[in-house]
mmCIF file of C-alpha atoms and ligand atoms in Angstrom:
data_model
loop_
_atom_site.group_PDB
_atom_site.id
_atom_site.type_symbol
_atom_site.label_atom_id
_atom_site.label_comp_id
_atom_site.label_asym_id
_atom_site.label_seq_id
_atom_site.Cartn_x
_atom_site.Cartn_y
_atom_site.Cartn_z
ATOM 1 C CA MET A 26 -70.257 196.882 -20.753
ATOM 2 C CA VAL A 27 -71.514 193.612 -19.358
ATOM 3 C CA GLN A 28 -68.994 191.876 -17.130
ATOM 4 C CA LEU A 29 -68.740 188.736 -15.090
ATOM 5 C CA ILE A 30 -67.094 188.752 -11.691
ATOM 6 C CA LEU A 31 -66.410 185.311 -10.305
ATOM 7 C CA LEU A 32 -66.990 185.907 -6.599
ATOM 8 C CA GLY A 33 -66.868 182.295 -5.471
ATOM 9 C CA THR A 34 -65.441 179.401 -7.459
ATOM 10 C CA GLY A 35 -65.193 176.687 -4.834
ATOM 11 C CA THR A 36 -67.237 173.787 -3.577
ATOM 12 C CA PRO A 37 -68.239 172.604 -0.092
ATOM 13 C CA MET A 38 -64.599 171.532 0.415
ATOM 14 C CA PRO A 39 -62.744 173.839 2.832
ATOM 15 C CA ASP A 40 -60.396 176.018 0.790
ATOM 16 C CA PRO A 41 -58.895 179.341 1.929
ATOM 17 C CA THR A 42 -58.651 180.625 -1.647
ATOM 18 C CA ARG A 43 -62.092 179.751 -2.983
ATOM 19 C CA CYS A 44 -65.425 180.836 -1.566
ATOM 20 C CA GLY A 45 -68.704 179.027 -2.151
ATOM 21 C CA SER A 46 -70.535 179.580 -5.421
ATOM 22 C CA GLY A 47 -71.295 183.124 -6.508
ATOM 23 C CA THR A 48 -71.199 184.672 -9.981
ATOM 24 C CA ALA A 49 -71.958 188.370 -10.465
ATOM 25 C CA VAL A 50 -73.138 189.767 -13.792
ATOM 26 C CA THR A 51 -72.640 193.529 -13.881
ATOM 27 C CA ARG A 52 -73.609 196.394 -16.204
ATOM 28 C CA GLY A 53 -72.700 199.865 -15.119
ATOM 29 C CA GLY A 54 -73.212 199.862 -11.373
ATOM 30 C CA ALA A 55 -76.109 197.402 -11.449
ATOM 31 C CA TRP A 56 -75.668 193.704 -10.969
ATOM 32 C CA VAL A 57 -77.349 190.366 -10.452
ATOM 33 C CA LEU A 58 -75.848 187.450 -8.577
ATOM 34 C CA VAL A 59 -76.155 183.739 -9.295
ATOM 35 C CA ASP A 60 -75.918 181.802 -6.005
ATOM 36 C CA CYS A 61 -74.650 182.995 -2.670
ATOM 37 C CA GLY A 62 -72.402 180.464 -0.985
ATOM 38 C CA ARG A 63 -69.815 180.764 1.766
ATOM 39 C CA GLY A 64 -68.058 184.151 1.773
ATOM 40 C CA VAL A 65 -69.727 185.622 -1.301
ATOM 41 C CA THR A 66 -70.829 188.813 0.487
ATOM 42 C CA GLN A 67 -67.259 189.563 1.499
ATOM 43 C CA ARG A 68 -66.040 188.816 -2.029
ATOM 44 C CA ALA A 69 -68.627 191.264 -3.418
ATOM 45 C CA LEU A 70 -67.205 193.969 -1.183
ATOM 46 C CA GLN A 71 -63.663 193.053 -2.219
ATOM 47 C CA ALA A 72 -64.750 193.358 -5.853
ATOM 48 C CA GLY A 73 -66.043 196.869 -5.203
ATOM 49 C CA LEU A 74 -69.667 195.993 -5.900
ATOM 50 C CA ASP A 75 -72.296 198.303 -4.394
ATOM 51 C CA LEU A 76 -74.627 196.124 -2.345
ATOM 52 C CA PRO A 77 -77.762 198.333 -2.638
ATOM 53 C CA SER A 78 -77.314 198.175 -6.454
ATOM 54 C CA LEU A 79 -77.810 194.401 -6.450
ATOM 55 C CA HIS A 80 -81.019 193.780 -8.407
ATOM 56 C CA ALA A 81 -81.585 190.082 -7.690
ATOM 57 C CA VAL A 82 -80.039 186.858 -6.450
ATOM 58 C CA LEU A 83 -80.790 183.847 -8.649
ATOM 59 C CA ILE A 84 -80.532 180.562 -6.753
ATOM 60 C CA THR A 85 -79.667 177.404 -8.689
ATOM 61 C CA HIS A 86 -80.318 174.767 -6.009
ATOM 62 C CA HIS A 87 -80.434 174.049 -2.323
ATOM 63 C CA HIS A 88 -76.904 172.967 -1.483
ATOM 64 C CA SER A 89 -75.176 174.871 1.302
ATOM 65 C CA ASP A 90 -72.271 176.035 -0.856
ATOM 66 C CA HIS A 91 -74.792 177.873 -3.054
ATOM 67 C CA VAL A 92 -77.055 179.485 -0.441
ATOM 68 C CA SER A 93 -75.387 179.695 2.964
ATOM 69 C CA ASP A 94 -74.367 183.390 2.709
ATOM 70 C CA LEU A 95 -77.835 184.624 1.749
ATOM 71 C CA ALA A 96 -78.837 186.004 5.177
ATOM 72 C CA THR A 97 -75.440 187.701 5.505
ATOM 73 C CA LEU A 98 -75.878 189.299 2.094
ATOM 74 C CA ALA A 99 -79.394 190.567 2.885
ATOM 75 C CA ILE A 100 -78.313 191.976 6.249
ATOM 76 C CA THR A 101 -75.121 193.601 4.965
ATOM 77 C CA ARG A 102 -76.988 195.119 2.017
ATOM 78 C CA TRP A 103 -79.539 196.545 4.451
ATOM 79 C CA VAL A 104 -76.799 197.949 6.698
ATOM 80 C CA ALA A 105 -75.328 199.550 3.552
ATOM 81 C CA GLY A 106 -78.571 201.518 3.210
ATOM 82 C CA ALA A 107 -80.634 199.544 0.704
ATOM 83 C CA PRO A 108 -84.166 200.960 0.912
ATOM 84 C CA ASN A 109 -85.889 197.875 -0.506
ATOM 85 C CA PRO A 110 -85.988 194.118 0.225
ATOM 86 C CA LEU A 111 -83.440 191.901 -1.476
ATOM 87 C CA THR A 112 -85.056 190.151 -4.459
ATOM 88 C CA VAL A 113 -84.374 186.428 -4.680
ATOM 89 C CA VAL A 114 -85.422 184.322 -7.666
ATOM 90 C CA ALA A 115 -85.716 180.578 -7.037
ATOM 91 C CA ALA A 116 -87.586 177.560 -8.340
ATOM 92 C CA ASN A 117 -90.384 176.231 -6.146
ATOM 93 C CA GLY A 118 -88.823 173.947 -3.573
ATOM 94 C CA PRO A 119 -86.317 173.975 -0.732
ATOM 95 C CA SER A 120 -84.149 176.877 -1.933
ATOM 96 C CA ALA A 121 -87.222 179.122 -2.237
ATOM 97 C CA ARG A 122 -88.390 178.049 1.217
ATOM 98 C CA TYR A 123 -84.940 178.731 2.658
ATOM 99 C CA ALA A 124 -84.768 182.185 1.085
ATOM 100 C CA THR A 125 -88.228 182.983 2.443
ATOM 101 C CA SER A 126 -87.321 182.038 6.013
ATOM 102 C CA CYS A 127 -83.565 182.588 6.435
ATOM 103 C CA LEU A 128 -84.007 185.968 8.152
ATOM 104 C CA ASP A 129 -86.828 184.814 10.428
ATOM 105 C CA SER A 130 -84.561 183.644 13.234
ATOM 106 C CA PHE A 131 -83.293 187.215 13.691
ATOM 107 C CA GLU A 132 -85.627 189.058 16.027
ATOM 108 C CA ASP A 133 -86.016 192.802 15.491
ATOM 109 C CA GLN A 134 -83.739 193.518 18.437
ATOM 110 C CA ALA A 135 -80.919 191.763 16.567
ATOM 111 C CA PHE A 136 -80.758 194.898 14.420
ATOM 112 C CA HIS A 137 -81.039 197.424 17.239
ATOM 113 C CA ALA A 138 -78.849 200.477 16.524
ATOM 114 C CA GLN A 139 -77.871 199.224 13.048
ATOM 115 C CA VAL A 140 -80.696 200.978 11.207
ATOM 116 C CA GLY A 141 -79.436 203.542 8.712
ATOM 117 C CA PRO A 142 -81.337 206.767 8.000
ATOM 118 C CA SER A 143 -82.699 205.564 4.643
ATOM 119 C CA SER A 144 -83.272 201.877 5.365
ATOM 120 C CA PRO A 145 -86.370 200.154 6.764
ATOM 121 C CA LYS A 146 -86.401 198.855 10.338
ATOM 122 C CA ARG A 147 -85.049 195.442 9.520
ATOM 123 C CA PRO A 148 -83.652 193.612 6.470
ATOM 124 C CA ALA A 149 -86.069 191.682 4.287
ATOM 125 C CA ILE A 150 -86.076 189.295 1.338
ATOM 126 C CA THR A 151 -88.720 189.092 -1.386
ATOM 127 C CA VAL A 152 -88.781 185.723 -3.101
ATOM 128 C CA ASN A 153 -89.988 185.368 -6.688
ATOM 129 C CA THR A 154 -90.671 181.690 -7.288
ATOM 130 C CA PHE A 155 -91.207 179.854 -10.537
ATOM 131 C CA ARG A 156 -92.083 176.386 -11.719
ATOM 132 C CA ALA A 157 -89.024 175.089 -13.536
ATOM 133 C CA ASP A 158 -89.306 173.227 -16.812
ATOM 134 C CA SER A 159 -86.810 171.251 -18.858
ATOM 135 C CA SER A 160 -87.081 173.840 -21.626
ATOM 136 C CA PRO A 161 -85.753 177.360 -21.004
ATOM 137 C CA GLU A 162 -88.413 179.817 -19.922
ATOM 138 C CA VAL A 163 -88.206 183.447 -18.843
ATOM 139 C CA VAL A 164 -88.511 183.519 -15.049
ATOM 140 C CA TRP A 165 -87.653 187.127 -14.173
ATOM 141 C CA HIS A 166 -87.113 190.420 -15.941
ATOM 142 C CA ASP A 167 -86.523 193.880 -14.597
ATOM 143 C CA ALA A 168 -84.628 197.040 -15.476
ATOM 144 C CA GLY A 169 -83.139 195.623 -18.673
ATOM 145 C CA TRP A 170 -82.316 192.180 -17.295
ATOM 146 C CA LEU A 171 -83.904 189.111 -18.871
ATOM 147 C CA VAL A 172 -83.422 185.832 -17.000
ATOM 148 C CA SER A 173 -84.388 182.382 -18.252
ATOM 149 C CA ALA A 174 -84.114 179.096 -16.374
ATOM 150 C CA ALA A 175 -84.295 175.412 -17.160
ATOM 151 C CA LEU A 176 -84.213 172.263 -15.054
ATOM 152 C CA VAL A 177 -80.814 170.585 -14.842
ATOM 153 C CA ASP A 178 -79.684 167.177 -13.569
ATOM 154 C CA HIS A 179 -78.241 167.359 -10.061
ATOM 155 C CA HIS A 180 -80.324 164.550 -8.637
ATOM 156 C CA PRO A 181 -81.522 163.945 -6.015
ATOM 157 C CA ILE A 182 -81.619 167.735 -5.513
ATOM 158 C CA GLU A 183 -84.864 169.117 -6.911
ATOM 159 C CA ALA A 184 -85.434 171.563 -8.244
ATOM 160 C CA ALA A 185 -81.981 172.346 -9.627
ATOM 161 C CA VAL A 186 -81.806 174.874 -12.425
ATOM 162 C CA GLY A 187 -79.352 176.729 -14.638
ATOM 163 C CA TYR A 188 -79.817 180.340 -15.685
ATOM 164 C CA ARG A 189 -79.309 182.415 -18.795
ATOM 165 C CA ILE A 190 -78.914 186.138 -18.089
ATOM 166 C CA GLU A 191 -79.307 188.613 -20.943
ATOM 167 C CA ALA A 192 -78.673 192.345 -20.866
ATOM 168 C CA ASP A 193 -77.500 194.985 -23.327
ATOM 169 C CA GLY A 194 -77.324 192.437 -26.157
ATOM 170 C CA ARG A 195 -75.053 190.065 -24.257
ATOM 171 C CA SER A 196 -75.775 186.714 -22.664
ATOM 172 C CA VAL A 197 -74.190 184.452 -20.095
ATOM 173 C CA VAL A 198 -75.294 181.027 -18.933
ATOM 174 C CA VAL A 199 -74.480 179.764 -15.437
ATOM 175 C CA SER A 200 -74.971 176.036 -15.000
ATOM 176 C CA GLY A 201 -75.178 175.666 -11.261
ATOM 177 C CA ASP A 202 -74.314 172.080 -10.383
ATOM 178 C CA THR A 203 -75.348 169.534 -12.976
ATOM 179 C CA ALA A 204 -74.306 166.813 -15.305
ATOM 180 C CA VAL A 205 -74.341 168.079 -18.870
ATOM 181 C CA CYS A 206 -77.987 167.795 -19.832
ATOM 182 C CA ASP A 207 -80.663 169.021 -22.221
ATOM 183 C CA GLY A 208 -81.576 171.922 -19.943
ATOM 184 C CA ILE A 209 -78.083 173.362 -20.085
ATOM 185 C CA ALA A 210 -77.806 172.715 -23.812
ATOM 186 C CA GLY A 211 -81.050 174.625 -24.358
ATOM 187 C CA LEU A 212 -79.889 177.556 -22.284
ATOM 188 C CA ALA A 213 -76.365 177.621 -23.705
ATOM 189 C CA ALA A 214 -77.162 177.506 -27.427
ATOM 190 C CA GLY A 215 -75.841 180.716 -28.938
ATOM 191 C CA THR A 216 -74.721 182.239 -25.638
ATOM 192 C CA ASP A 217 -71.703 184.520 -25.457
ATOM 193 C CA VAL A 218 -70.248 182.839 -22.363
ATOM 194 C CA LEU A 219 -70.964 179.547 -20.613
ATOM 195 C CA VAL A 220 -69.949 179.294 -16.951
ATOM 196 C CA HIS A 221 -70.124 175.607 -16.066
ATOM 197 C CA GLU A 222 -69.130 173.527 -13.089
ATOM 198 C CA ALA A 223 -66.384 171.004 -13.781
ATOM 199 C CA LEU A 224 -64.907 167.987 -12.036
ATOM 200 C CA ARG A 225 -61.789 166.110 -13.065
ATOM 201 C CA SER A 226 -63.014 162.691 -14.106
ATOM 202 C CA ASP A 227 -59.664 161.057 -13.240
ATOM 203 C CA LEU A 228 -59.791 162.218 -9.617
ATOM 204 C CA VAL A 229 -63.413 162.023 -8.467
ATOM 205 C CA PRO A 230 -65.590 158.943 -7.877
ATOM 206 C CA ALA A 231 -67.331 157.963 -11.095
ATOM 207 C CA ARG A 232 -70.660 157.996 -9.271
ATOM 208 C CA SER A 233 -70.410 161.747 -8.602
ATOM 209 C CA LEU A 234 -70.412 162.359 -12.351
ATOM 210 C CA GLU A 235 -73.997 161.139 -12.521
ATOM 211 C CA TRP A 236 -75.112 164.493 -11.047
ATOM 212 C CA ASN A 237 -72.077 166.694 -11.803
ATOM 213 C CA ALA A 238 -70.210 167.496 -14.991
ATOM 214 C CA SER A 239 -66.733 166.332 -15.873
ATOM 215 C CA ALA A 240 -64.495 168.865 -17.578
ATOM 216 C CA GLY A 241 -64.531 166.571 -20.589
ATOM 217 C CA SER A 242 -68.317 166.569 -20.865
ATOM 218 C CA VAL A 243 -68.408 170.384 -20.693
ATOM 219 C CA GLY A 244 -65.842 170.500 -23.512
ATOM 220 C CA GLU A 245 -67.991 168.132 -25.563
ATOM 221 C CA LEU A 246 -71.055 170.327 -25.088
ATOM 222 C CA ALA A 247 -69.114 173.462 -26.003
ATOM 223 C CA HIS A 248 -67.808 171.749 -29.122
ATOM 224 C CA GLU A 249 -71.265 170.536 -30.154
ATOM 225 C CA LEU A 250 -72.783 173.986 -29.668
ATOM 226 C CA SER A 251 -69.824 175.755 -31.346
ATOM 227 C CA LEU A 252 -69.401 178.014 -28.340
ATOM 228 C CA ASN A 253 -66.549 180.506 -28.233
ATOM 229 C CA ASP A 254 -66.179 181.195 -24.545
ATOM 230 C CA VAL A 255 -66.303 178.781 -21.611
ATOM 231 C CA ILE A 256 -65.362 179.319 -17.975
ATOM 232 C CA LEU A 257 -64.934 176.285 -15.737
ATOM 233 C CA THR A 258 -65.843 176.861 -12.089
ATOM 234 C CA HIS A 259 -66.927 174.903 -8.963
ATOM 235 C CA LEU A 260 -63.724 172.976 -9.596
ATOM 236 C CA LEU A 261 -63.234 169.624 -7.918
ATOM 237 C CA PRO A 262 -60.635 168.900 -6.819
ATOM 238 C CA ALA A 263 -59.701 172.564 -6.707
ATOM 239 C CA PRO A 264 -56.547 173.228 -8.719
ATOM 240 C CA HIS A 265 -53.605 174.617 -6.753
ATOM 241 C CA SER A 266 -50.913 174.693 -9.434
ATOM 242 C CA VAL A 267 -50.481 175.466 -13.106
ATOM 243 C CA ALA A 268 -50.282 171.742 -13.753
ATOM 244 C CA ASP A 269 -53.571 171.162 -11.936
ATOM 245 C CA GLU A 270 -55.266 173.814 -14.072
ATOM 246 C CA GLN A 271 -53.753 172.392 -17.242
ATOM 247 C CA ALA A 272 -55.251 169.012 -16.395
ATOM 248 C CA PHE A 273 -58.744 170.592 -16.420
ATOM 249 C CA VAL A 274 -57.928 172.274 -19.735
ATOM 250 C CA ASP A 275 -56.590 169.083 -21.287
ATOM 251 C CA GLU A 276 -59.686 167.107 -20.273
ATOM 252 C CA ALA A 277 -62.035 169.773 -21.643
ATOM 253 C CA ARG A 278 -60.127 170.087 -24.905
ATOM 254 C CA ALA A 279 -60.018 166.337 -25.570
ATOM 255 C CA SER A 280 -63.425 166.794 -27.219
ATOM 256 C CA GLY A 281 -61.949 169.021 -29.901
ATOM 257 C CA TYR A 282 -63.283 172.251 -28.382
ATOM 258 C CA ARG A 283 -60.993 175.072 -29.533
ATOM 259 C CA GLY A 284 -62.755 178.175 -28.230
ATOM 260 C CA ARG A 285 -61.623 180.254 -25.281
ATOM 261 C CA LEU A 286 -61.357 178.250 -22.075
ATOM 262 C CA VAL A 287 -60.753 179.797 -18.673
ATOM 263 C CA ILE A 288 -60.201 178.199 -15.285
ATOM 264 C CA ALA A 289 -62.014 180.389 -12.763
ATOM 265 C CA HIS A 290 -60.438 182.037 -9.720
ATOM 266 C CA ASP A 291 -62.216 184.053 -7.056
ATOM 267 C CA LEU A 292 -62.443 187.747 -8.011
ATOM 268 C CA MET A 293 -61.661 187.131 -11.685
ATOM 269 C CA VAL A 294 -63.248 189.887 -13.831
ATOM 270 C CA TYR A 295 -64.309 188.901 -17.322
ATOM 271 C CA GLY A 296 -65.704 191.156 -20.029
ATOM 272 C CA ILE A 297 -68.468 189.571 -22.101
ATOM 273 C CA THR A 298 -67.918 190.077 -25.794
ATOM 274 C CA ARG A 299 -70.117 188.899 -28.635
ATOM 275 C CA GLY A 300 -69.754 185.146 -29.004
HETATM 276 ZN ZN1 LIG B 424 -74.780 171.071 -5.583
#
């Protein structure tokens, strides 16, 4: 069974209940991770995920709340006995450069006495880069995973991409941070689940919705594409009551979208059924 585990549903805003962005897609014991923001490694352990069984980290864009835990993840996975480098998939640009270099500031002696019997002398990251396009293209595949990416609109951050992950006949699309755009529409058409960032348009500056999505715009896209399953994450401002969550729901449903709609929490587990 393919499952989603929402490891981090927050934003850069300090929040004790929501880590930075991180969405795990799991099948059996294997998993891939979209983004690796503040606290995501610890959330993965809390979720019971086996770190050496992580196949790849897919990075959407170079904002700290999406990448800042990457070195911690690579090191902790290595300490857990992973025999191979951590695979990172990223579009050409700053997030790929960061992934390539984020372990460099640790000299070998930083890992003295931490080496397990089956692991190499120090942790390592292998970065698979790709040139992102506005139309979805396959950017990585391995061991039954098929990952496509498309450029999204999170200007001035470039490249920013969304991902579609397919495995075992199921699909999930993770938007990263973006206004609703053609790239996301192309990825999300026909998907079983869309995980999209969402801001409340009544509580954030209008300008921020030029490069982020309002809950209402996500609802409109879901309605247009006749989707059945949408999860709102990267919530701003983060909801802290039932009423706050209902406000996100009401804004998303104003479009007429009547499919399933979920407000994400850290460590939420979600089975992916046929859309
Ligand atoms: Zn961002």
